[in-house]
PDB file of N, CA and C in Angstrom:
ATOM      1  N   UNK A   1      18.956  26.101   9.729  1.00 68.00           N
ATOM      2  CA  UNK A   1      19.022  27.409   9.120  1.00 68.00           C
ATOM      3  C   UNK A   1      20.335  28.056   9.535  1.00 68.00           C
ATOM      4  N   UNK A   2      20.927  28.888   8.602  1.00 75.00           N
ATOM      5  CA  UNK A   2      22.732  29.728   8.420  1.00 75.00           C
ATOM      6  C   UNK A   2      21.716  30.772   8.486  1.00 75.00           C
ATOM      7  N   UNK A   3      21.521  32.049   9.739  1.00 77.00           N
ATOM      8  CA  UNK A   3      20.824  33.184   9.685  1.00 77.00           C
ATOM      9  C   UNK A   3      21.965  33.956   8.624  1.00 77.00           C
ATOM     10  N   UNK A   4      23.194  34.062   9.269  1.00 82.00           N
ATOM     11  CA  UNK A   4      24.301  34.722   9.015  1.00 82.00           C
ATOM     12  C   UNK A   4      24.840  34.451   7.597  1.00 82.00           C
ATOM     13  N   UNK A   5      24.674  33.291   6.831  1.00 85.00           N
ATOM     14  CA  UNK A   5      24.634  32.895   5.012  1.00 85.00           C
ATOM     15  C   UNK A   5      23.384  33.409   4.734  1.00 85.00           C
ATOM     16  N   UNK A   6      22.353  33.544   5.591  1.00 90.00           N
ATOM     17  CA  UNK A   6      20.840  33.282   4.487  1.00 90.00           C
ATOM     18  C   UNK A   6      20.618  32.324   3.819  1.00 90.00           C
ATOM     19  N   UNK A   7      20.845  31.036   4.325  1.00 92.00           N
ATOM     20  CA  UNK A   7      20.622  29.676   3.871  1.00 92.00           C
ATOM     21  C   UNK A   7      19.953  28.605   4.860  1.00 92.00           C
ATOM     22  N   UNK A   8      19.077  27.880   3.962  1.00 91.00           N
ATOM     23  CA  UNK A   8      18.504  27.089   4.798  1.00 91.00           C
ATOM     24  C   UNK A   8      19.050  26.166   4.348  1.00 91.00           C
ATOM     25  N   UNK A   9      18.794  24.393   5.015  1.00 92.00           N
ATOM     26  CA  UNK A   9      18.817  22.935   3.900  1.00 92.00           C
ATOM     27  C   UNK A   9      17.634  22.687   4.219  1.00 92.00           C
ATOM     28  N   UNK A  10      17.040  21.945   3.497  1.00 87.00           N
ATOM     29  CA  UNK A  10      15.969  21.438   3.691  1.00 87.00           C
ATOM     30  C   UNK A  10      15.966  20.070   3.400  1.00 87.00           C
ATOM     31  N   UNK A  11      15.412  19.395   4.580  1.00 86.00           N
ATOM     32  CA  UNK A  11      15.729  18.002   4.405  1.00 86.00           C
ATOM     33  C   UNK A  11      13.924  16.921   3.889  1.00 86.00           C
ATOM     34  N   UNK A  12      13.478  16.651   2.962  1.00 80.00           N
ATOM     35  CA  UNK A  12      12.627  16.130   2.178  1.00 80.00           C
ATOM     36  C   UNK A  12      12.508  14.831   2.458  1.00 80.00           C
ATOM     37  N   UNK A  13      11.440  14.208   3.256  1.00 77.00           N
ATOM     38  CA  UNK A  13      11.904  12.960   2.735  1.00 77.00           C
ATOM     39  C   UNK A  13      10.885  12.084   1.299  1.00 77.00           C
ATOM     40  N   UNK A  14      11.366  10.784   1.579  1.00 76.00           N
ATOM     41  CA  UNK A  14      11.412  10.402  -0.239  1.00 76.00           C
ATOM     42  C   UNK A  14       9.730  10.186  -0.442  1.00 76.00           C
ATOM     43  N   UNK A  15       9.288   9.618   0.193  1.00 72.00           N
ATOM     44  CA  UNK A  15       7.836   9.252   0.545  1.00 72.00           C
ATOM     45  C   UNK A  15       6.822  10.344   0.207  1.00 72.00           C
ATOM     46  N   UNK A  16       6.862  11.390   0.833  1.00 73.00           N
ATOM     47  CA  UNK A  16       5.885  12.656   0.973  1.00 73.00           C
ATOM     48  C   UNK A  16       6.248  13.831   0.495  1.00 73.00           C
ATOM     49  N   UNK A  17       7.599  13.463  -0.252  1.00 72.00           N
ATOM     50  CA  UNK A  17       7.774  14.590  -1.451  1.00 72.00           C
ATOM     51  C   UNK A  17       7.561  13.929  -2.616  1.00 72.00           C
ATOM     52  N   UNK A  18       7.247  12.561  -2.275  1.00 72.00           N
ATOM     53  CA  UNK A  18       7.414  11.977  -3.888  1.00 72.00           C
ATOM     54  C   UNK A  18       8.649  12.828  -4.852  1.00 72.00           C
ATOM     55  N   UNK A  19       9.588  12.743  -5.072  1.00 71.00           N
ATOM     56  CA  UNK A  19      10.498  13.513  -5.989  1.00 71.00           C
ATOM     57  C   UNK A  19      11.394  12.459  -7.134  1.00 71.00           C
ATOM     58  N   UNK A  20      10.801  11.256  -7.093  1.00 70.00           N
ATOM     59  CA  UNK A  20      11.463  10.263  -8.346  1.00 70.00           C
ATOM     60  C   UNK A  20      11.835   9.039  -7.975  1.00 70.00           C
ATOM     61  N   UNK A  21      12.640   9.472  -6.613  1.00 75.00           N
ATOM     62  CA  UNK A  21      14.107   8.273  -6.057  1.00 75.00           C
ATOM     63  C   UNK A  21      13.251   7.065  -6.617  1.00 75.00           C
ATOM     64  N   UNK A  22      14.070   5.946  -5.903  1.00 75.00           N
ATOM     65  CA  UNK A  22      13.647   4.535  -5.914  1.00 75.00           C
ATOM     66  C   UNK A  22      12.850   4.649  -4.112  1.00 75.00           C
ATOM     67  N   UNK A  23      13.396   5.138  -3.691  1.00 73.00           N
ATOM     68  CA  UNK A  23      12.375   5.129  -2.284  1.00 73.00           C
ATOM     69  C   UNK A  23      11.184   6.153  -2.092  1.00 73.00           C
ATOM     70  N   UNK A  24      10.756   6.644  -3.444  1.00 76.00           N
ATOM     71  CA  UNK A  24       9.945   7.405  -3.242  1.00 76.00           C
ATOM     72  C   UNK A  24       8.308   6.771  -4.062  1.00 76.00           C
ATOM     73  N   UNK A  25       8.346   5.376  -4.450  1.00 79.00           N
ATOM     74  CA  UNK A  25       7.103   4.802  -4.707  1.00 79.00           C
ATOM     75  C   UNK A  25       6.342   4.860  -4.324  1.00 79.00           C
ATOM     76  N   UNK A  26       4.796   4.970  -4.778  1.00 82.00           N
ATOM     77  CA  UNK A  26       3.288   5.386  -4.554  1.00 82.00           C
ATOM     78  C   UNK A  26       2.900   3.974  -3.911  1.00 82.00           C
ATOM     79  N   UNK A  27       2.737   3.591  -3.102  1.00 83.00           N
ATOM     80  CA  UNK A  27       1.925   2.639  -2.136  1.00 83.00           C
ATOM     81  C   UNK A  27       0.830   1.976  -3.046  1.00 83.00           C
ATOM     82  N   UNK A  28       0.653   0.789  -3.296  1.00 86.00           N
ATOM     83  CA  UNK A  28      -0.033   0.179  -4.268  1.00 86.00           C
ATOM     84  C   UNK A  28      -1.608   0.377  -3.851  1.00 86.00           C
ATOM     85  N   UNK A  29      -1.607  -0.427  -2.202  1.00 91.00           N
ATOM     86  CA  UNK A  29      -3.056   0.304  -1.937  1.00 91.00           C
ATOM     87  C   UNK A  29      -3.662   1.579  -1.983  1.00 91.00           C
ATOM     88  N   UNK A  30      -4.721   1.929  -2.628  1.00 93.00           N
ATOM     89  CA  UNK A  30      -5.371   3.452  -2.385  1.00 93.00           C
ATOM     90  C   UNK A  30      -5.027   3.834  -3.404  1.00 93.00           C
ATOM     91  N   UNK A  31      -3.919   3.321  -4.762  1.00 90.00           N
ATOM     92  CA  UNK A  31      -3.337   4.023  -5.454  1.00 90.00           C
ATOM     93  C   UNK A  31      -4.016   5.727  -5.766  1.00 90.00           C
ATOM     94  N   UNK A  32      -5.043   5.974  -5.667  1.00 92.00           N
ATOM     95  CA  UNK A  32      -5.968   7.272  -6.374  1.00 92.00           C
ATOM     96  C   UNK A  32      -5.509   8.103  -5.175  1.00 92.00           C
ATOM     97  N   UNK A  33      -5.849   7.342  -3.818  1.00 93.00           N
ATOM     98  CA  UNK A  33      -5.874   8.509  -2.790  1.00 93.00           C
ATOM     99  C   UNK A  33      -4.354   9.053  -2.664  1.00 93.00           C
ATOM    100  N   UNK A  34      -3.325   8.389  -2.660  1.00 88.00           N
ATOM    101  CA  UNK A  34      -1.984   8.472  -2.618  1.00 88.00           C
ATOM    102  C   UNK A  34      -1.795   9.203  -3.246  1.00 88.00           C
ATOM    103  N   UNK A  35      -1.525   9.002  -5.003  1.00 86.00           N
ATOM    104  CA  UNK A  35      -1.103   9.764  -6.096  1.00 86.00           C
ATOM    105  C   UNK A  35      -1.742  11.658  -5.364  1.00 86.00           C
ATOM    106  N   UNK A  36      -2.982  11.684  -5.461  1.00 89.00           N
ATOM    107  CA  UNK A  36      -3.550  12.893  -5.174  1.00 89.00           C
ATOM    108  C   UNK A  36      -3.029  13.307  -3.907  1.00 89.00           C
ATOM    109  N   UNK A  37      -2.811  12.955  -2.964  1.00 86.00           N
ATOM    110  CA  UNK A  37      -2.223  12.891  -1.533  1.00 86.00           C
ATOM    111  C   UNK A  37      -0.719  13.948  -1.454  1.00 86.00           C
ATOM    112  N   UNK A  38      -0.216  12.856  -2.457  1.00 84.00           N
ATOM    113  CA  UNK A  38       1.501  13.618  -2.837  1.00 84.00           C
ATOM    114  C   UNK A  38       1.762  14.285  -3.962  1.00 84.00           C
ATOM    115  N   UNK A  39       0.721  14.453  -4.908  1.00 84.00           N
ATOM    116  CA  UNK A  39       0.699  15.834  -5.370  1.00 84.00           C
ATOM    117  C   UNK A  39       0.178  16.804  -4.530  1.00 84.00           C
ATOM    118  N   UNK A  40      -0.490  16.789  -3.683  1.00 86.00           N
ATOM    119  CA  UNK A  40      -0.822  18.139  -2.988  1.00 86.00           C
ATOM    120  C   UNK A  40       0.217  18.164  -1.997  1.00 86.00           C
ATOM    121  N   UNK A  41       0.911  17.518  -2.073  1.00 80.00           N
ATOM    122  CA  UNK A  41       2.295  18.328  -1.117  1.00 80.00           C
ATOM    123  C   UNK A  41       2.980  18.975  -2.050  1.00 80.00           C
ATOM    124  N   UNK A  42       3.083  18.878  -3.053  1.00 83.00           N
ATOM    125  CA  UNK A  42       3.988  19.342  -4.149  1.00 83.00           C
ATOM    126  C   UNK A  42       3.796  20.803  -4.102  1.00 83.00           C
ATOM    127  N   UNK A  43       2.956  21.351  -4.385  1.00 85.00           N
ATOM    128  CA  UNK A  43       2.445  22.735  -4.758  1.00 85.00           C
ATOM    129  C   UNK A  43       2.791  23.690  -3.279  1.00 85.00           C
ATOM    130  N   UNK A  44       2.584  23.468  -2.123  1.00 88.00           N
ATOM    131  CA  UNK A  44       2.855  24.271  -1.255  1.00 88.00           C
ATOM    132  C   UNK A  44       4.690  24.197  -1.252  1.00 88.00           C
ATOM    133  N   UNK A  45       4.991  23.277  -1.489  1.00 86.00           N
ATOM    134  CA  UNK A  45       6.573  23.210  -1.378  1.00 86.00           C
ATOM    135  C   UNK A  45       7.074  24.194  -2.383  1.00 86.00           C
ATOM    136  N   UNK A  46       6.840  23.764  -3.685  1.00 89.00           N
ATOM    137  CA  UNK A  46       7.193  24.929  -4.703  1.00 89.00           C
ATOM    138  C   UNK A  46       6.864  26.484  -4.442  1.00 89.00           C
ATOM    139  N   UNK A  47       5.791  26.646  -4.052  1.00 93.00           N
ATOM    140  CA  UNK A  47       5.315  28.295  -3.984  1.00 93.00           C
ATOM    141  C   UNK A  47       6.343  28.479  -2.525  1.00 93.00           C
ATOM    142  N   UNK A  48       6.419  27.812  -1.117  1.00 92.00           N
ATOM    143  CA  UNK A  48       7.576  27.996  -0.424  1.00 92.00           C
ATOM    144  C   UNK A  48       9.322  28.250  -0.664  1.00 92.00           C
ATOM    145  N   UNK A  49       9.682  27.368  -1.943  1.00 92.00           N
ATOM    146  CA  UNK A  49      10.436  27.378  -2.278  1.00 92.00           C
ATOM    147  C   UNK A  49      10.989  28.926  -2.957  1.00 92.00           C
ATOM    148  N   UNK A  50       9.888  29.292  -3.811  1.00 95.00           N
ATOM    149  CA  UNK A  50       9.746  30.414  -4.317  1.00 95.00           C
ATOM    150  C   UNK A  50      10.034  31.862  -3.766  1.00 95.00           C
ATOM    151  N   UNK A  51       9.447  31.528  -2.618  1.00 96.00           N
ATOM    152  CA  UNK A  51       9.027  32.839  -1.765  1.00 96.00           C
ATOM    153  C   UNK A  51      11.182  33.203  -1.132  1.00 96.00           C
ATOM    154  N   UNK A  52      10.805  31.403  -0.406  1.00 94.00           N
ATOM    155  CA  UNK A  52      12.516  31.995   0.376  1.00 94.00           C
ATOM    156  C   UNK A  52      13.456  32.304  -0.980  1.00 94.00           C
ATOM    157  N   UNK A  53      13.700  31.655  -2.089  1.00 95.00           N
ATOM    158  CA  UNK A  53      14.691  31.970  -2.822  1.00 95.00           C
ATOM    159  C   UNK A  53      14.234  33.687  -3.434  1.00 95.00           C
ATOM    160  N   UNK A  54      13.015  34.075  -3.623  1.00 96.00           N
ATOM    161  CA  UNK A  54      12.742  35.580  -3.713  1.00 96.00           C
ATOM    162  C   UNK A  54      13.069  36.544  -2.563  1.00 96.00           C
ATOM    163  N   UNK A  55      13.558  35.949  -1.212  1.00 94.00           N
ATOM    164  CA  UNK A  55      13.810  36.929  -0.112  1.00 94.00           C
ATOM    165  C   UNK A  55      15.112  37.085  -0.008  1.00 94.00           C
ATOM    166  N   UNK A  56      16.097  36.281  -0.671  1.00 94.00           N
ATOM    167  CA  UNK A  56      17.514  35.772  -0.521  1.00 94.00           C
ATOM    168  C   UNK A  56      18.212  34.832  -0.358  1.00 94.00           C
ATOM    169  N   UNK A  57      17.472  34.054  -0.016  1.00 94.00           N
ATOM    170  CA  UNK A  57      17.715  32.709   1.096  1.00 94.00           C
ATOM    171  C   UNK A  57      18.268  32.227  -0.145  1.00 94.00           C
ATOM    172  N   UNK A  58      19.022  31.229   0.254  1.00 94.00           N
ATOM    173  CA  UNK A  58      19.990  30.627  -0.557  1.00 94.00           C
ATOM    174  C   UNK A  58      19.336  29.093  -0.094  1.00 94.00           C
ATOM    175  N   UNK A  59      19.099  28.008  -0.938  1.00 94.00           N
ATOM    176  CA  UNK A  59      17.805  26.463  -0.419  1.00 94.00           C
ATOM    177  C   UNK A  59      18.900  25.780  -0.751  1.00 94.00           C
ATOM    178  N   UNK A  60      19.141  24.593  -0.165  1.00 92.00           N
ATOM    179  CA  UNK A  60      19.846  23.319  -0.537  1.00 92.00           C
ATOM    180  C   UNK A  60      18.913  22.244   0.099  1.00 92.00           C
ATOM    181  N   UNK A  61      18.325  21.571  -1.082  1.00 87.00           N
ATOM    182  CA  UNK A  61      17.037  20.267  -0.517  1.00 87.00           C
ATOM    183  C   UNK A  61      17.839  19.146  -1.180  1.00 87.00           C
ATOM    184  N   UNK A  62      17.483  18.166   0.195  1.00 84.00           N
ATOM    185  CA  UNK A  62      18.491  16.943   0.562  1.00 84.00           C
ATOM    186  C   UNK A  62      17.427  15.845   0.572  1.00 84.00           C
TER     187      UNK A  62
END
C-alpha cells in the first residue's frame, strides 16, 4: 500500500482468482466443488474492489 498516492497493488494469484490465464485451470478432480469454490472468491473481490476504488484508492491487480 502508497498511503501517500492512495494506491494499493494487489497481487492475485492465478489459481484462487481463477481470472482466465493459462495458470489459472479448474483442477479436474472435484470439478463441481472447485468451479463453485472459485466463484465464491470472485464476488467478495469485486464488491472489495468497489468499495476501495469508491474511497479513492487508486487498485493495480497483478
Amino acid at each position: 500500500m502508497f498511503p501517500e498516492r492512495r494506491a494499493l497493488i494487489l497481487v492475485h494469484g492465478c489459481l484462487w482468482r481463477a481470472h482466465g490465464c493459462p495458470l489459472s485451470a479448474i483442477p479436474q478432480t472435484r470439478r463441481d466443488f472447485w468451479e463453485k469454490k472459485l466463484q465464491d472468491h470472485r464476488e467478495p473481490d469485486r464488491r472489495a474492489l468497489i468499495a476501495l476504488i469508491a474511497s479513492g484508492r487508486r487498485v493495480i491487480i497483478v
